[in-house]
Coordinates of C-alpha atoms in Angstrom, one line a residue:
Chain A
M842 CA -6.2 -28.0 -10.8
N843 CA -5.2 -27.2 -14.4
S844 CA -2.0 -25.6 -15.5
E845 CA -3.6 -22.4 -16.6
Y846 CA -4.9 -21.7 -13.1
F847 CA -1.5 -22.5 -11.6
V848 CA 0.1 -20.0 -14.0
K849 CA -2.4 -17.4 -12.9
L850 CA -1.6 -18.0 -9.2
L851 CA 2.2 -17.7 -9.9
L852 CA 1.7 -14.4 -11.7
I853 CA -0.4 -13.1 -8.8
L854 CA 2.3 -14.2 -6.4
I855 CA 5.0 -12.4 -8.3
S856 CA 3.0 -9.3 -9.0
A857 CA 2.0 -9.0 -5.3
A858 CA 5.5 -9.4 -4.1
F859 CA 7.5 -7.3 -6.6
V860 CA 5.5 -5.3 -9.1
N861 CA 2.9 -3.9 -6.8
N862 CA 5.1 -4.0 -3.7
V863 CA 3.0 -3.2 -0.7
I864 CA 5.3 -0.6 0.7
L865 CA 7.2 0.9 -2.2
S866 CA 4.3 1.2 -4.6
Q867 CA 1.1 1.1 -2.5
F868 CA 2.4 2.8 0.6
L869 CA 0.7 0.5 3.1
G870 CA 2.5 -0.2 6.4
I871 CA 4.9 2.7 6.2
C872 CA 4.8 3.1 10.0
S873 CA 6.4 -0.2 10.7
F874 CA 8.6 0.1 7.6
V875 CA 10.3 3.3 9.0
G876 CA 9.9 2.3 12.7
I877 CA 11.4 -1.2 12.8
S878 CA 14.0 -1.2 10.0
N879 CA 17.1 -0.2 12.0
K880 CA 18.4 -3.8 12.4
I881 CA 18.2 -6.8 10.1
K882 CA 17.4 -9.1 13.0
T883 CA 14.3 -7.2 14.1
A884 CA 13.2 -6.5 10.5
T885 CA 13.3 -10.2 9.8
G886 CA 11.3 -11.0 12.8
M887 CA 8.7 -8.4 11.9
G888 CA 8.7 -9.8 8.3
F889 CA 7.9 -13.3 9.4
A890 CA 5.2 -12.2 11.8
V891 CA 3.6 -10.2 8.9
I892 CA 3.8 -13.1 6.6
F893 CA 2.0 -15.3 9.1
V894 CA -0.7 -12.8 10.0
I895 CA -1.5 -11.6 6.5
T896 CA -1.7 -15.1 5.1
V897 CA -4.1 -16.2 7.9
A898 CA -6.1 -13.0 7.8
S899 CA -6.6 -13.1 4.1
A900 CA -7.8 -16.7 4.3
I901 CA -10.2 -15.9 7.2
A902 CA -11.5 -12.6 5.7
S903 CA -12.1 -14.3 2.3
L904 CA -13.9 -17.2 3.9
I905 CA -16.1 -14.8 5.9
Y906 CA -16.9 -12.7 2.8
K907 CA -17.7 -15.8 0.7
A908 CA -19.7 -17.7 3.3
I909 CA -21.5 -15.1 5.3
L910 CA -21.4 -11.5 3.9
Y911 CA -22.0 -12.2 0.2
P912 CA -24.9 -14.7 0.4
L913 CA -26.7 -12.5 3.0
E914 CA -26.1 -9.4 0.9
L915 CA -24.2 -7.7 3.7
D916 CA -21.1 -6.9 1.6
Y917 CA -21.3 -3.2 2.6
L918 CA -20.3 -4.2 6.1
K919 CA -17.0 -5.7 4.9
T920 CA -14.8 -2.8 6.3
I921 CA -16.3 -3.1 9.8
V922 CA -16.3 -6.9 9.8
F923 CA -12.7 -7.2 8.4
I924 CA -11.2 -4.8 10.9
M925 CA -12.8 -6.5 13.9
V926 CA -11.8 -9.9 12.6
I927 CA -8.2 -8.8 12.1
A928 CA -8.1 -7.3 15.6
C929 CA -9.4 -10.5 17.2
L930 CA -7.4 -12.7 15.0
V931 CA -4.1 -11.1 16.1
Q932 CA -5.1 -11.4 19.7
F933 CA -6.1 -15.1 19.2
V934 CA -3.0 -15.9 17.3
E935 CA -0.9 -14.4 20.1
M936 CA -2.7 -16.4 22.8
V937 CA -2.4 -19.7 20.8
I938 CA 1.4 -19.2 20.1
K939 CA 2.0 -18.2 23.7
K940 CA 0.3 -21.4 25.0
F941 CA 1.6 -23.9 22.5
S942 CA 5.0 -22.7 21.3
P943 CA 6.9 -20.5 23.7
S944 CA 10.0 -20.4 21.4
L945 CA 7.9 -19.2 18.5
Y946 CA 6.3 -16.7 20.8
N947 CA 9.7 -15.4 21.8
A948 CA 10.6 -14.9 18.1
L949 CA 7.3 -13.5 16.8
G950 CA 5.3 -12.5 19.8
V951 CA 6.6 -9.0 20.3
Y952 CA 5.7 -8.1 16.8
L953 CA 2.1 -9.4 16.8
P954 CA 0.5 -6.4 18.6
L955 CA 2.1 -4.0 16.2
I956 CA 0.4 -5.7 13.3
T957 CA -3.2 -4.9 14.3
T958 CA -2.6 -1.3 13.3
N959 CA -0.7 -2.2 10.1
C960 CA -2.9 -1.0 7.3
A961 CA -1.4 -3.6 4.9
V962 CA -3.5 -6.4 6.6
L963 CA -6.8 -4.7 6.1
G964 CA -5.6 -3.4 2.7
V965 CA -4.9 -7.0 1.4
A966 CA -8.3 -8.3 2.7
L967 CA -10.1 -5.5 0.9
I968 CA -8.1 -5.8 -2.3
N969 CA -9.0 -9.6 -2.4
V970 CA -12.6 -8.8 -2.2
D971 CA -12.4 -5.9 -4.7
K972 CA -10.7 -8.1 -7.3
E973 CA -13.1 -11.0 -6.6
F974 CA -10.4 -13.5 -5.9
D975 CA -11.4 -17.0 -4.9
L976 CA -10.1 -18.5 -1.6
L977 CA -6.9 -20.0 -2.8
T978 CA -6.1 -16.9 -4.9
S979 CA -6.7 -14.7 -1.9
I980 CA -4.3 -16.7 0.2
I981 CA -1.6 -16.6 -2.5
N982 CA -2.1 -12.8 -2.9
G983 CA -1.9 -12.3 0.8
F984 CA 1.2 -14.4 1.1
G985 CA 2.8 -12.6 -1.9
T986 CA 2.1 -9.2 -0.5
A987 CA 3.6 -10.2 2.9
I988 CA 6.7 -11.6 1.1
G989 CA 7.0 -8.2 -0.6
F990 CA 6.7 -6.4 2.7
T991 CA 9.5 -8.7 4.2
I992 CA 11.8 -8.2 1.2
A993 CA 11.4 -4.4 1.4
I994 CA 11.9 -4.1 5.2
V995 CA 14.8 -6.5 5.3
L996 CA 16.6 -4.7 2.4
M997 CA 15.9 -1.4 4.1
A998 CA 17.4 -2.7 7.4
G999 CA 20.5 -3.8 5.6
I1000 CA 21.0 -0.5 4.0
R1001 CA 20.3 1.4 7.3
E1002 CA 22.9 -0.7 9.1
R1003 CA 25.5 0.5 6.7
L1004 CA 24.2 4.0 6.7
E1005 CA 25.1 4.3 10.4
Y1006 CA 28.8 4.5 9.5
N1007 CA 28.3 7.1 6.9
D1008 CA 28.9 10.8 7.2
I1009 CA 25.5 12.2 6.4
T1010 CA 24.7 15.9 6.1
K1011 CA 23.2 17.2 9.3
S1012 CA 19.9 18.1 7.8
F1013 CA 19.4 14.7 6.2
K1014 CA 20.1 12.7 9.4
G1015 CA 17.3 10.6 10.8
S1016 CA 14.1 10.2 8.7
P1017 CA 15.1 12.2 5.6
I1018 CA 17.9 9.8 4.7
V1019 CA 15.6 6.9 5.3
L1020 CA 13.0 8.3 3.0
I1021 CA 15.7 9.1 0.3
T1022 CA 16.7 5.4 0.6
A1023 CA 13.1 4.4 0.2
T1024 CA 12.9 6.7 -3.0
L1025 CA 15.8 4.8 -4.5
M1026 CA 14.5 1.5 -3.6
A1027 CA 11.1 2.4 -5.0
M1028 CA 12.8 3.4 -8.3
A1029 CA 14.6 0.0 -8.4
F1030 CA 11.3 -1.8 -7.8
Y1031 CA 9.9 0.2 -10.7
G1032 CA 12.1 -2.1 -12.9
F1033 CA 9.8 -5.0 -12.1
A1034 CA 6.9 -3.3 -13.8
G1035 CA 7.5 -5.1 -17.1
L1036 CA 7.7 -8.5 -15.4
V1037 CA 4.0 -9.5 -15.4
Chain B
M1073 CA -9.4 34.1 20.7
N1074 CA -12.0 31.9 22.3
K1075 CA -11.5 28.2 22.9
Y1076 CA -13.4 27.1 19.8
M1077 CA -11.3 29.3 17.5
E1078 CA -8.1 28.1 19.4
R1079 CA -9.1 24.5 18.4
L1080 CA -9.2 25.5 14.7
Y1081 CA -5.9 27.3 15.0
N1082 CA -4.4 24.4 16.8
G1083 CA -5.5 21.8 14.1
V1084 CA -4.5 23.9 11.1
V1085 CA -1.2 25.5 12.3
K1086 CA 0.1 24.6 15.7
E1087 CA -0.4 20.8 15.6
N1088 CA -0.9 20.4 11.9
P1089 CA -1.3 16.5 11.6
I1090 CA 1.0 16.2 8.6
F1091 CA 3.5 19.0 8.7
I1092 CA 4.1 18.9 12.4
M1093 CA 2.7 15.7 13.9
M1094 CA 3.7 13.4 11.0
L1095 CA 0.5 11.4 11.4
G1096 CA -1.3 9.4 8.7
M1097 CA 1.7 9.0 6.4
C1098 CA 0.2 6.1 4.4
P1099 CA -2.6 8.1 2.7
T1100 CA -0.3 11.2 2.6
L1101 CA 2.1 9.4 0.3
A1102 CA -0.4 7.4 -1.6
V1103 CA -3.1 9.9 -2.7
T1104 CA -1.1 13.1 -3.2
T1105 CA -0.5 12.5 -7.0
S1106 CA -2.7 15.5 -7.7
A1107 CA -4.1 18.4 -5.7
L1108 CA -7.6 17.3 -6.4
N1109 CA -7.0 13.7 -5.0
G1110 CA -5.5 15.4 -2.0
A1111 CA -8.5 17.5 -1.5
G1112 CA -10.9 14.5 -1.9
M1113 CA -9.0 12.4 0.6
G1114 CA -8.6 15.3 3.0
L1115 CA -12.4 16.2 3.0
S1116 CA -13.4 12.5 3.3
T1117 CA -11.1 12.1 6.3
T1118 CA -12.4 15.4 7.8
A1119 CA -16.0 14.2 7.5
V1120 CA -15.1 10.9 9.3
L1121 CA -13.0 12.8 12.0
V1122 CA -15.7 15.3 12.8
A1123 CA -18.5 12.7 13.1
A1124 CA -16.3 10.4 15.1
N1125 CA -15.2 13.1 17.5
V1126 CA -18.8 14.2 18.1
L1127 CA -20.1 10.7 18.5
I1128 CA -17.4 9.5 20.9
S1129 CA -17.6 12.7 22.8
A1130 CA -21.3 12.3 23.3
L1131 CA -20.9 8.7 24.3
R1132 CA -17.8 9.1 26.5
K1133 CA -19.8 8.5 29.7
F1134 CA -21.4 5.4 28.4
I1135 CA -18.5 3.6 26.9
P1136 CA -16.7 1.4 29.6
D1137 CA -13.0 2.0 29.7
K1138 CA -12.1 -1.7 29.1
V1139 CA -13.8 -1.9 25.8
R1140 CA -13.2 1.6 24.5
M1141 CA -10.8 0.6 21.6
P1142 CA -13.2 -1.9 20.1
S1143 CA -16.0 0.5 20.5
Y1144 CA -14.0 3.3 18.7
I1145 CA -13.2 0.9 15.9
V1146 CA -16.8 0.0 15.4
V1147 CA -17.9 3.7 15.4
V1148 CA -15.1 4.8 13.0
A1149 CA -15.6 1.8 10.7
S1150 CA -19.3 2.5 10.4
L1151 CA -18.6 6.2 9.6
V1152 CA -16.1 5.3 7.0
T1153 CA -18.6 2.9 5.4
I1154 CA -21.2 5.7 5.3
V1155 CA -18.7 8.1 3.6
Q1156 CA -17.7 5.5 1.1
L1157 CA -21.3 4.7 0.2
L1158 CA -22.0 8.5 -0.2
L1159 CA -18.9 9.0 -2.4
Q1160 CA -19.9 6.0 -4.5
A1161 CA -23.4 7.5 -5.0
Y1162 CA -22.6 11.1 -5.5
I1163 CA -18.9 11.6 -6.5
P1164 CA -18.0 8.3 -8.1
S1165 CA -14.9 9.8 -9.8
V1166 CA -13.3 10.7 -6.5
N1167 CA -14.2 7.2 -5.2
E1168 CA -12.6 5.6 -8.2
A1169 CA -9.4 7.7 -7.9
L1170 CA -8.9 7.1 -4.2
G1171 CA -10.0 3.4 -4.3
I1172 CA -8.7 1.3 -1.5
Y1173 CA -7.5 4.3 0.5
I1174 CA -11.1 5.4 1.4
P1175 CA -11.9 2.2 3.5
L1176 CA -8.3 2.5 4.9
I1177 CA -9.3 5.7 6.6
V1178 CA -10.4 3.3 9.4
V1179 CA -6.7 2.6 10.4
N1180 CA -5.5 6.3 9.9
C1181 CA -3.7 7.2 13.1
I1182 CA -5.2 10.7 13.1
I1183 CA -8.7 9.5 13.7
F1184 CA -7.8 7.2 16.6
G1185 CA -5.2 9.7 17.9
R1186 CA -7.8 12.6 18.1
V1187 CA -10.6 10.3 19.4
E1188 CA -8.5 8.8 22.2
A1189 CA -6.6 11.9 23.1
Y1190 CA -9.3 14.6 22.8
A1191 CA -12.9 13.6 22.1
A1192 CA -13.0 11.0 24.9
K1193 CA -12.1 13.7 27.5
N1194 CA -13.9 16.9 26.2
T1195 CA -17.4 18.3 25.5
V1196 CA -19.2 17.7 22.3
G1197 CA -18.8 21.3 21.0
L1198 CA -15.0 21.4 21.6
A1199 CA -14.6 17.9 20.1
M1200 CA -16.5 19.0 17.0
F1201 CA -14.3 22.1 16.5
D1202 CA -11.1 19.9 17.2
G1203 CA -12.3 17.6 14.5
I1204 CA -12.9 20.4 12.0
G1205 CA -9.5 22.0 12.8
M1206 CA -7.5 18.8 12.5
G1207 CA -9.4 17.8 9.4
L1208 CA -8.8 21.1 7.7
G1209 CA -5.1 21.0 8.7
F1210 CA -4.9 17.5 7.1
T1211 CA -6.8 18.7 4.0
V1212 CA -4.6 21.8 3.5
A1213 CA -1.4 19.8 3.9
L1214 CA -2.6 17.1 1.4
I1215 CA -3.6 19.8 -1.1
L1216 CA -0.2 21.5 -0.8
I1217 CA 1.8 18.3 -1.2
G1218 CA -0.5 17.3 -4.0
A1219 CA -0.2 20.6 -5.8
F1220 CA 3.6 20.5 -5.5
R1221 CA 3.8 17.0 -7.0
E1222 CA 1.2 17.7 -9.7
L1223 CA 2.9 20.9 -10.8
L1224 CA 6.3 19.3 -11.1
G1225 CA 5.1 15.9 -12.3
A1226 CA 2.5 16.8 -14.7
G1227 CA 2.8 20.6 -15.2
T1228 CA -0.8 21.1 -14.1
L1229 CA -2.7 22.4 -11.1
F1230 CA -6.1 21.0 -10.2
G1231 CA -6.1 19.6 -13.8
Y1232 CA -5.4 23.0 -15.5
G1233 CA -2.2 23.3 -17.5
I1234 CA -0.4 26.4 -16.1
M1235 CA 3.2 25.6 -16.8
P1236 CA 4.8 27.1 -20.0
E1237 CA 4.9 24.9 -23.1
A1238 CA 8.8 24.5 -22.8
F1239 CA 8.3 22.8 -19.3
E1240 CA 9.0 19.1 -19.5
P1241 CA 7.1 17.4 -16.7
I1242 CA 9.3 15.4 -14.3
T1243 CA 7.1 12.4 -14.3
I1244 CA 8.8 10.7 -11.4
F1245 CA 7.1 13.2 -9.0
V1246 CA 3.7 11.8 -9.7
Q1247 CA 4.9 8.2 -9.4
A1248 CA 5.7 6.1 -6.3
P1249 CA 9.3 7.2 -5.8
G1250 CA 8.3 10.8 -6.0
A1251 CA 6.1 10.5 -2.9
F1252 CA 9.1 9.4 -0.8
L1253 CA 11.3 12.0 -2.4
V1254 CA 8.9 14.9 -1.6
L1255 CA 8.5 13.7 2.0
A1256 CA 12.3 13.3 2.4
L1257 CA 12.9 16.9 1.1
L1258 CA 10.1 18.2 3.4
T1259 CA 11.5 16.5 6.6
A1260 CA 15.1 17.6 5.5
L1261 CA 13.9 21.2 5.2
Q1262 CA 12.3 21.0 8.6
N1263 CA 15.6 19.8 10.1
K1264 CA 17.6 22.6 8.2
L1265 CA 15.3 25.4 9.4
Q1266 CA 14.8 23.8 12.8
L1267 CA 11.0 23.9 12.3
P1268 CA 8.9 22.1 14.9
S1269 CA 8.2 18.5 13.7
A1270 CA 7.8 15.1 15.2
T1271 CA 10.5 13.6 13.0
N1272 CA 13.4 15.8 14.4
G1273 CA 12.4 15.7 18.0
S1274 CA 12.3 19.4 18.3
R1275 CA 8.6 19.3 19.2
K1276 CA 7.9 18.2 22.7
K1277 CA 5.9 15.0 23.2
S1278 CA 2.3 15.5 23.1
D1279 CA -0.4 13.5 24.9
L1280 CA -1.5 12.1 21.6
A1281 CA -1.3 8.4 20.9
C1282 CA 2.4 7.4 20.4
G1283 CA 3.5 10.9 21.3
G1284 CA 2.1 12.1 18.1
N1285 CA 4.7 10.4 15.9
C1286 CA 3.3 7.7 13.7
A1287 CA 6.7 6.3 12.6
N1288 CA 8.0 6.0 16.1
C1289 CA 4.9 4.3 17.5
S1290 CA 5.7 0.8 16.3
S1291 CA 9.4 1.0 17.4
E1292 CA 8.4 2.3 20.9
T1293 CA 5.8 -0.5 21.3
Y1294 CA 8.5 -2.9 20.1
A1295 CA 11.0 -1.7 22.7
A1296 CA 8.4 -1.8 25.4
F1297 CA 7.6 -5.5 24.6
H1298 CA 11.3 -6.3 24.5
N1299 CA 11.7 -4.9 28.0
D1300 CA 8.8 -7.0 29.2
L1301 CA 10.3 -10.0 27.6
D1302 CA 13.7 -9.5 29.2
K1303 CA 12.1 -9.0 32.6
A1304 CA 10.2 -12.2 32.2
K1305 CA 13.3 -14.0 31.3
E1306 CA 15.1 -12.6 34.3
I1307 CA 12.4 -13.7 36.6
A1308 CA 12.4 -17.1 35.1
A1309 CA 16.1 -17.3 35.6
T1310 CA 16.0 -16.3 39.3
V1311 CA 13.1 -18.8 39.9
E1312 CA 15.2 -21.6 38.4
K1313 CA 18.3 -20.5 40.4
N1314 CA 16.3 -20.5 43.6
A1315 CA 14.8 -23.9 42.8
K1316 CA 18.3 -25.3 42.2
K1317 CA 19.6 -23.8 45.4
A1318 CA 16.7 -25.3 47.4
K1319 CA 17.4 -28.7 45.9
K1320 CA 21.1 -28.5 46.8
E1321 CA 20.2 -27.6 50.3
D1322 CA 17.9 -30.6 50.6

């Protein structure tokens, strides 16, 4: 592995995590971002589960595309295949963890079923194929994207825990103030644009 | 009003998927940078929704209950692929502009919500009109939000410059933060005027998936799983206690 390739991987990791943040600039996974960001503890749990699933899913999806779909000229089936693979994968991961590591299951298990419907997982798999990433680059891109998701959701949870003690105008209570917070976070993340 | 017209009214006004149900927020935020993009996304989703509703409704007696979700996924994913290929062939500019969000129609809550809550229980004709109504409601809402953002952020409407020369475009409205801002203002306005909306709880829970609120869905599932987990722990604790008791008595 030469150094040029390594630098390219590092750039992809940073750009996936910060510059093209999956929530704040690509709007994937908004549901879980708004739904589970009330407490730092649950947000962290969700974040780690997403890191785990997206990294594994991008590896498997990329492998399937490279080894089966592309050689057989079935690449137009990628959406169908990927969504089925992701749904099965999440179930499978849940069963494996439950069997072999109950403590890990207690920490991550509750979040796993939520991830099937998280559009970020399918989104990353499709982006990897669209940009013609190789296997290692796909895994790095998936990992970076998930890191970005975790950073955004944990930051949001931290802000929301403090927001609870604030006196917010009646109309802005609930989802409006969360979305305003997301606006400001998205502006802050805009500052990363010149990074890569 | 007959029951077919009622479906259209229901989809566009009474249960508008964006303004009232707050479903499908990811594409709503992502593609409404211009009115035209909103229209393209809305119509693509409408096509998928109508076809999915008709197919699932026609197959509702053949699909076993146990495997209904995977079957729906396959049907919807196939339809999305068809729409994507058609767009690539005939309107490549729209396909280019919407990019990844076209295949992501597969995971749009509106589609699964309608298929599960309506098409799987009703006749083909009604399901078709339900799909048309919901799709049109989605399209209208996307065009409105897109027009608002385009007008403020670029000073144009459907690509035509209609604002006066002196108007300085507020670029942030067509960028990522603007999407969150517009939605925040919309939900705040609904709270202020006490309009029916899933986000302020003033609309009673529907039989739609997740009670019709996309954002609440994950937290509700999360809470349910935590309850299950707590129960399991409790049972394990009592079993252990009983075992210890039995040992002592021995």
